[in-house]
Amino acid sequence: MKERSILRYDKSASRMKLKKCGLAAYWPPKGRKDQNTWQQTVLPLGNGTIGLSVYGDEPREQITLNCKTLWAGGPSPKRPDYAGGNRVRPDADGKLPRDYYRKIKELFLQGKNKEASDLCAKLVGEEEGYGTYLCWGKLIVDCKGEGKTEGYSRTLDLERAICNVEYRKGGTRYTREYFVSYPHNAAFCRFGAVGDQTLNLRISVQSMQGAHSAVKEDRLTQDGRLDDNDLAYSLALECESDGAIAAEGDSLTIKGARRVELYLALDTDYDDNYPVYRTGETSKELAERVRSRARKARETGYETARRAHIDDYQSLFRRASIDLGGDGGGLTTDRLLRKYGKATCPAAQKRALEELLFDFGRYLTISSSRERDLLPSNLQGIWNCTNTPAWSSDFHMNVNLQMNYWPVYVASLSECAKPLIRYVDALRAPGRVTAEYYTGLRSAAGEQNGFVCHNQNTPFGWTCPGWEFDWGWSPVSAAWIMHNIYECYQYGGDRTVLREQIYPMLKECVAYFDANLTRDPHTGRLVCMPSYSPEHGPRTMGNTYEQTLIWQLYRDCIDAAEALGADLDARRQWESTLNDLRPIEIGASGQIKEWYHEIEIDTIGQKRHRHLSHLLGVYPCALIDRKRTPEAFAAARVSLDRRGDKSTGWAMGQRINAWARLCDGDRAYRLIGMLMTNGIYPNLWDAHPPFQIDGNFGYVSGVCEMLMQSHTDAIALLPALPRAWQNGCVAGLTARGNRRVDLRWLGGALASAQITPAFDGPIAVAPPDGRRYAITDERGIEVRYEQADGVLRFEGIARKTYAVVPKGAEKTHEKEK
Ligand code: FUC
């Protein structure tokens, strides 16, 4: 039995040793050790909207407070001309970006690459109004108590999403417990004292937005509006205790208590309705909504709410599990992490950390992205301790936001992707305006118009290109994020969602490229231009990054139309476009070229660049695989190898996935080792550096891809099992087509696979080796299958479980059941 998934520390956040991670840090600014401490050592809790990060400090507890929608930027009384960053007014020469766009294309077609490239500087957006994700502030709890602190422990239980702090002082044992409930949309805190002393607390909330607290009886409230955009925000905290509660200044004080409970709600008047982005509530209405939430939480009572929270959380978390034979040996998580990189670290301790990071990533998904949310998780999920986070902690779409959602479907957390789908849907309206001003599409065509978004996004419809071309222009951002969204159907198989939600989005994204692809007269092929491969190299007429993502977009749209039996004529047109796209090409070094004019590898752009933009056909797209495209598969290996392993946290996460898809488990595993030692902080957050959550998610999807893949016509079982993982099992993964997959392996070989389809229909599985297999149904009766080319095909019935076991091992399998 695997031990419980718990992050354990014997120190509070402020007393922990900090780690040096990775390449040069972009953040925090020099001299901000406090911010470095926060990103490396706090323990995060969340329900998708409300985020807490717990220090567990003693005698003064600090908990950073976040609300996912607390954002500066966007429409504001101060910015009456806000237009989503789009340049909607002619410049001094009387020109709009679309005029330059046309000219740039003309110049490229005439072979005037230098002129075309120079003019790209005109395809930018405004900076004003971009905004940033903000920090709400801190909940501070001053705890008095006589004596020396002993037996300190701070834990985050990933199986219950609860954080606990415990210590003794004199003869008294003090406890603290925290969780953030999705059902109650509120945070809960409980302080306890058992022994000769009682609790004497002072509770306050320090706003980072200039708000003052009002206290009355056993309540604390805080209301305000952001200076930047007038966004209204409100917080309500209710306190219950067997001690004496009093309102003092801006704090609540509690004296002589054995237990104290806090019920905390907070929210803003943000809504995702373009172009106002507000609920329309008055400050009073918002405050009343938040206060009544805190009141309800209190009326429910701590214990009842705690049970509801655990049930809700476990309904998601328990869907999947992994067991690699780990045994942490009782070490605290930070020690385990420090030891991991040492030759003396026992294998079982390494396995324990690998399991823990897998569970932690799933925990972070559930804590930062829930069905009800208006926004997806950002660069830091929902956790942020400053008003100036790196990259505004925004939604980056040249890999980062996509990576945040890589594990959701395969790790059976599809509901957690709902906020992403909602968010991208909400980008369509502003995205039409960007399409119009930057490429000349007419937004009068409504839903058929074509929408686009570029690399950087905010909650306020910021679909325009960034204010510098090289990182800012990236129309395929829309195509790429649409692949994440199409995966909702690929994995879940829900045709209603496909018809009503996903397909219209796909079609509208295709409409943008239908109107903007250009035939290159030299090759006769369609390309998108100007193109730029994130975030290096020249500006060109097409490149592998853009062509790959456009290929995937059309592929997905055609498949969706086919599944729905829709748009036959359009489908033929899309097929023909797909065939005419300039394909990926192999260069003289046997590599996948990143740019079409590249001959030898590493002669253009930066060597060992972190982005794997030319290899997206391997992962997450399905353009390159071993059987269908063996030459490209081999070329991808050359390119990935040359790109090097050492990189930023997310980039190592991406490399795990890519090596897994190239069926090299040992190389993927090497990347796991590098990520652990060079890209994971003591609190297990991923380090770009700074803390950036995408790498946590890239790790989870990477582990899933090592154990199971479903992007080709067969479910590949253990396609990239590393030698280090000799024995293990994984349960509750989801393969495309909505099939649950459970796997067990022994001595590096598949011992059994169980496949449970949600629908009737043919199933194809590809076991990892040339052994002979038997397939049995739930009664242990052999199921007939056809075998060709290493793939076993059989007919599955919905909700029945089929076991795939090596011949001769059927009996063992039955006994286990
Ligand atoms: C992309 C990456 C950076 C960083 C940023 C948030 O631009 O190239 O490394 O992750 O997003």
Short mmCIF file of C-alpha atoms in Angstrom, two decimals, residues 245-450:
data_model
loop_
_atom_site.label_atom_id
_atom_site.label_comp_id
_atom_site.label_asym_id
_atom_site.label_seq_id
_atom_site.Cartn_x
_atom_site.Cartn_y
_atom_site.Cartn_z
CA ILE A 245 -14.28 37.86 20.88
CA ALA A 246 -13.91 41.62 20.67
CA ALA A 247 -13.52 44.19 17.91
CA GLU A 248 -10.43 46.30 18.51
CA GLY A 249 -9.23 48.92 16.02
CA ASP A 250 -9.03 47.07 12.74
CA SER A 251 -8.70 43.62 14.33
CA LEU A 252 -10.67 41.00 16.12
CA THR A 253 -9.21 39.76 19.37
CA ILE A 254 -9.96 36.47 21.05
CA LYS A 255 -9.09 35.73 24.62
CA GLY A 256 -9.12 32.60 26.71
CA ALA A 257 -10.24 30.28 23.91
CA ARG A 258 -9.80 26.55 23.35
CA ARG A 259 -11.02 26.79 19.79
CA VAL A 260 -11.45 29.54 17.23
CA GLU A 261 -13.01 29.16 13.80
CA LEU A 262 -12.82 31.61 10.93
CA TYR A 263 -15.11 31.67 7.91
CA LEU A 264 -13.78 33.78 5.09
CA ALA A 265 -15.34 34.78 1.77
CA LEU A 266 -14.04 37.18 -0.85
CA ASP A 267 -14.91 38.16 -4.39
CA THR A 268 -14.93 40.94 -6.98
CA ASP A 269 -17.51 42.30 -9.41
CA TYR A 270 -15.55 40.92 -12.38
CA ASP A 271 -17.58 39.11 -15.03
CA ASP A 272 -16.42 37.76 -18.37
CA ASN A 273 -19.00 39.73 -20.36
CA TYR A 274 -17.32 41.62 -23.19
CA PRO A 275 -16.84 44.58 -23.33
CA VAL A 276 -17.80 45.72 -19.81
CA TYR A 277 -16.31 42.84 -17.81
CA ARG A 278 -18.37 43.61 -14.72
CA THR A 279 -21.37 42.01 -13.06
CA GLY A 280 -23.11 45.38 -12.83
CA GLU A 281 -23.53 45.04 -9.08
CA THR A 282 -23.25 48.04 -6.82
CA SER A 283 -20.55 47.89 -4.15
CA LYS A 284 -23.30 47.22 -1.64
CA GLU A 285 -24.71 44.32 -3.61
CA LEU A 286 -21.28 42.76 -4.00
CA ALA A 287 -20.59 43.22 -0.29
CA GLU A 288 -23.92 41.60 0.57
CA ARG A 289 -23.18 38.63 -1.73
CA VAL A 290 -19.83 38.08 -0.05
CA ARG A 291 -21.13 38.60 3.49
CA SER A 292 -23.96 36.16 2.97
CA ARG A 293 -21.45 33.57 1.71
CA ALA A 294 -19.38 33.92 4.88
CA ARG A 295 -22.55 33.77 6.97
CA LYS A 296 -23.70 30.60 5.22
CA ALA A 297 -20.34 28.99 5.76
CA ARG A 298 -20.61 29.76 9.44
CA GLU A 299 -24.19 28.55 9.67
CA THR A 300 -23.17 25.28 8.04
CA GLY A 301 -20.61 24.82 10.77
CA TYR A 302 -16.97 23.86 10.56
CA GLU A 303 -17.32 20.08 10.81
CA THR A 304 -20.16 19.76 8.29
CA ALA A 305 -18.41 22.04 5.83
CA ARG A 306 -15.18 20.12 6.30
CA ARG A 307 -16.89 16.86 5.41
CA ALA A 308 -18.54 18.43 2.36
CA HIS A 309 -15.16 19.80 1.29
CA ILE A 310 -13.42 16.44 1.62
CA ASP A 311 -16.20 14.65 -0.30
CA ASP A 312 -16.15 17.21 -3.06
CA TYR A 313 -12.37 17.20 -3.37
CA GLN A 314 -12.02 13.44 -3.24
CA SER A 315 -14.67 12.97 -5.92
CA LEU A 316 -12.01 14.39 -8.25
CA PHE A 317 -8.71 13.53 -6.62
CA ARG A 318 -9.49 9.86 -6.10
CA ARG A 319 -10.23 9.24 -9.74
CA ALA A 320 -6.58 8.49 -10.43
CA SER A 321 -3.68 7.11 -8.44
CA ILE A 322 -0.10 6.04 -8.93
CA ASP A 323 2.11 3.64 -7.02
CA LEU A 324 5.75 3.32 -8.00
CA GLY A 325 6.73 1.57 -4.80
CA GLY A 326 7.75 4.77 -3.07
CA ASP A 327 8.68 4.98 0.58
CA GLY A 328 9.66 8.38 1.87
CA GLY A 329 11.21 6.86 4.99
CA GLY A 330 9.56 9.51 7.13
CA LEU A 331 11.66 12.31 5.64
CA THR A 332 10.19 15.78 5.37
CA THR A 333 9.42 16.83 1.81
CA ASP A 334 12.23 19.40 1.61
CA ARG A 335 14.76 16.79 2.80
CA LEU A 336 13.42 14.27 0.34
CA LEU A 337 13.86 16.81 -2.43
CA ARG A 338 17.40 17.70 -1.34
CA LYS A 339 18.32 14.05 -1.14
CA TYR A 340 16.78 13.19 -4.49
CA GLY A 341 19.71 14.48 -6.47
CA LYS A 342 22.31 12.60 -4.44
CA ALA A 343 23.74 9.26 -5.48
CA THR A 344 23.05 7.94 -1.99
CA CYS A 345 19.29 8.48 -2.24
CA PRO A 346 17.52 5.11 -1.97
CA ALA A 347 15.33 4.25 -4.96
CA ALA A 348 12.22 4.01 -2.78
CA GLN A 349 12.67 7.61 -1.63
CA LYS A 350 13.01 8.80 -5.20
CA ARG A 351 9.85 6.93 -6.10
CA ALA A 352 8.07 8.54 -3.14
CA LEU A 353 8.88 12.02 -4.40
CA GLU A 354 7.90 11.15 -7.96
CA GLU A 355 4.52 9.90 -6.72
CA LEU A 356 4.09 12.95 -4.52
CA LEU A 357 4.78 15.38 -7.36
CA PHE A 358 2.24 13.54 -9.49
CA ASP A 359 -0.42 13.86 -6.80
CA PHE A 360 0.58 17.45 -6.11
CA GLY A 361 0.05 18.40 -9.75
CA ARG A 362 -3.43 16.88 -9.72
CA TYR A 363 -4.06 18.65 -6.42
CA LEU A 364 -3.01 21.97 -7.97
CA THR A 365 -5.37 21.45 -10.91
CA ILE A 366 -8.32 20.82 -8.61
CA SER A 367 -7.34 23.75 -6.39
CA SER A 368 -6.86 26.29 -9.17
CA SER A 369 -9.47 25.46 -11.80
CA ARG A 370 -13.02 24.42 -11.00
CA GLU A 371 -16.13 24.23 -13.09
CA ARG A 372 -17.71 27.41 -11.75
CA ASP A 373 -14.68 29.63 -12.38
CA LEU A 374 -14.82 32.47 -14.86
CA LEU A 375 -11.12 32.24 -15.59
CA PRO A 376 -8.63 29.45 -16.16
CA SER A 377 -5.55 29.05 -14.00
CA ASN A 378 -2.88 31.64 -14.75
CA LEU A 379 0.92 31.47 -14.75
CA GLN A 380 0.84 30.94 -11.00
CA GLY A 381 -2.46 29.09 -10.83
CA ILE A 382 -4.23 31.45 -8.45
CA TRP A 383 -1.42 32.11 -5.95
CA ASN A 384 0.46 35.37 -5.94
CA CYS A 385 2.08 37.46 -3.20
CA THR A 386 2.69 40.73 -5.05
CA ASN A 387 1.14 43.40 -7.26
CA THR A 388 3.98 42.99 -9.74
CA PRO A 389 4.19 39.27 -10.50
CA ALA A 390 6.43 38.09 -13.33
CA TRP A 391 4.69 38.41 -16.71
CA SER A 392 1.72 39.90 -14.84
CA SER A 393 0.86 36.27 -13.98
CA ASP A 394 -1.27 36.38 -17.09
CA PHE A 395 -2.49 33.84 -19.62
CA HIS A 396 0.41 33.08 -21.94
CA MET A 397 -0.54 31.11 -24.99
CA ASN A 398 2.71 30.19 -26.65
CA VAL A 399 2.90 27.16 -24.36
CA ASN A 400 2.06 28.07 -20.77
CA LEU A 401 -1.72 28.15 -20.59
CA GLN A 402 -1.83 25.09 -22.82
CA MET A 403 0.52 23.24 -20.47
CA ASN A 404 -1.65 24.12 -17.49
CA TYR A 405 -4.35 22.00 -19.07
CA TRP A 406 -2.27 19.14 -20.50
CA PRO A 407 -3.04 16.71 -17.67
CA VAL A 408 -6.72 17.45 -17.11
CA TYR A 409 -8.26 14.90 -19.46
CA VAL A 410 -5.72 12.10 -19.24
CA ALA A 411 -5.71 12.37 -15.43
CA SER A 412 -9.53 12.22 -15.45
CA LEU A 413 -10.22 15.76 -14.25
CA SER A 414 -12.15 17.01 -17.26
CA GLU A 415 -14.50 19.25 -15.25
CA CYS A 416 -11.46 21.28 -14.27
CA ALA A 417 -11.04 22.30 -17.92
CA LYS A 418 -14.42 24.03 -18.04
CA PRO A 419 -13.01 27.46 -17.11
CA LEU A 420 -10.55 27.23 -19.98
CA ILE A 421 -13.30 26.47 -22.49
CA ARG A 422 -15.40 29.29 -21.11
CA TYR A 423 -12.47 31.69 -21.23
CA VAL A 424 -11.54 30.94 -24.82
CA ASP A 425 -15.18 31.18 -25.84
CA ALA A 426 -15.24 34.62 -24.25
CA LEU A 427 -12.22 35.61 -26.36
CA ARG A 428 -14.22 35.21 -29.56
CA ALA A 429 -15.97 38.57 -29.40
CA PRO A 430 -12.82 40.65 -28.80
CA GLY A 431 -10.90 38.26 -31.04
CA ARG A 432 -13.07 39.30 -33.99
CA VAL A 433 -12.05 42.90 -33.45
CA THR A 434 -8.38 41.92 -33.49
CA ALA A 435 -8.96 39.91 -36.67
CA GLU A 436 -10.57 42.97 -38.25
CA TYR A 437 -7.99 45.58 -37.29
CA TYR A 438 -4.92 43.45 -37.87
CA THR A 439 -5.87 41.43 -40.95
CA GLY A 440 -8.90 43.12 -42.43
CA LEU A 441 -11.55 40.53 -41.62
CA ARG A 442 -15.01 42.07 -41.35
CA SER A 443 -16.45 41.59 -37.89
CA ALA A 444 -19.93 42.15 -39.32
CA ALA A 445 -19.93 38.44 -40.17
CA GLY A 446 -20.51 37.64 -36.47
CA GLU A 447 -19.89 34.04 -35.50
CA GLN A 448 -18.64 33.16 -38.95
CA ASN A 449 -16.15 35.96 -38.91
CA GLY A 450 -13.04 34.35 -37.61
#
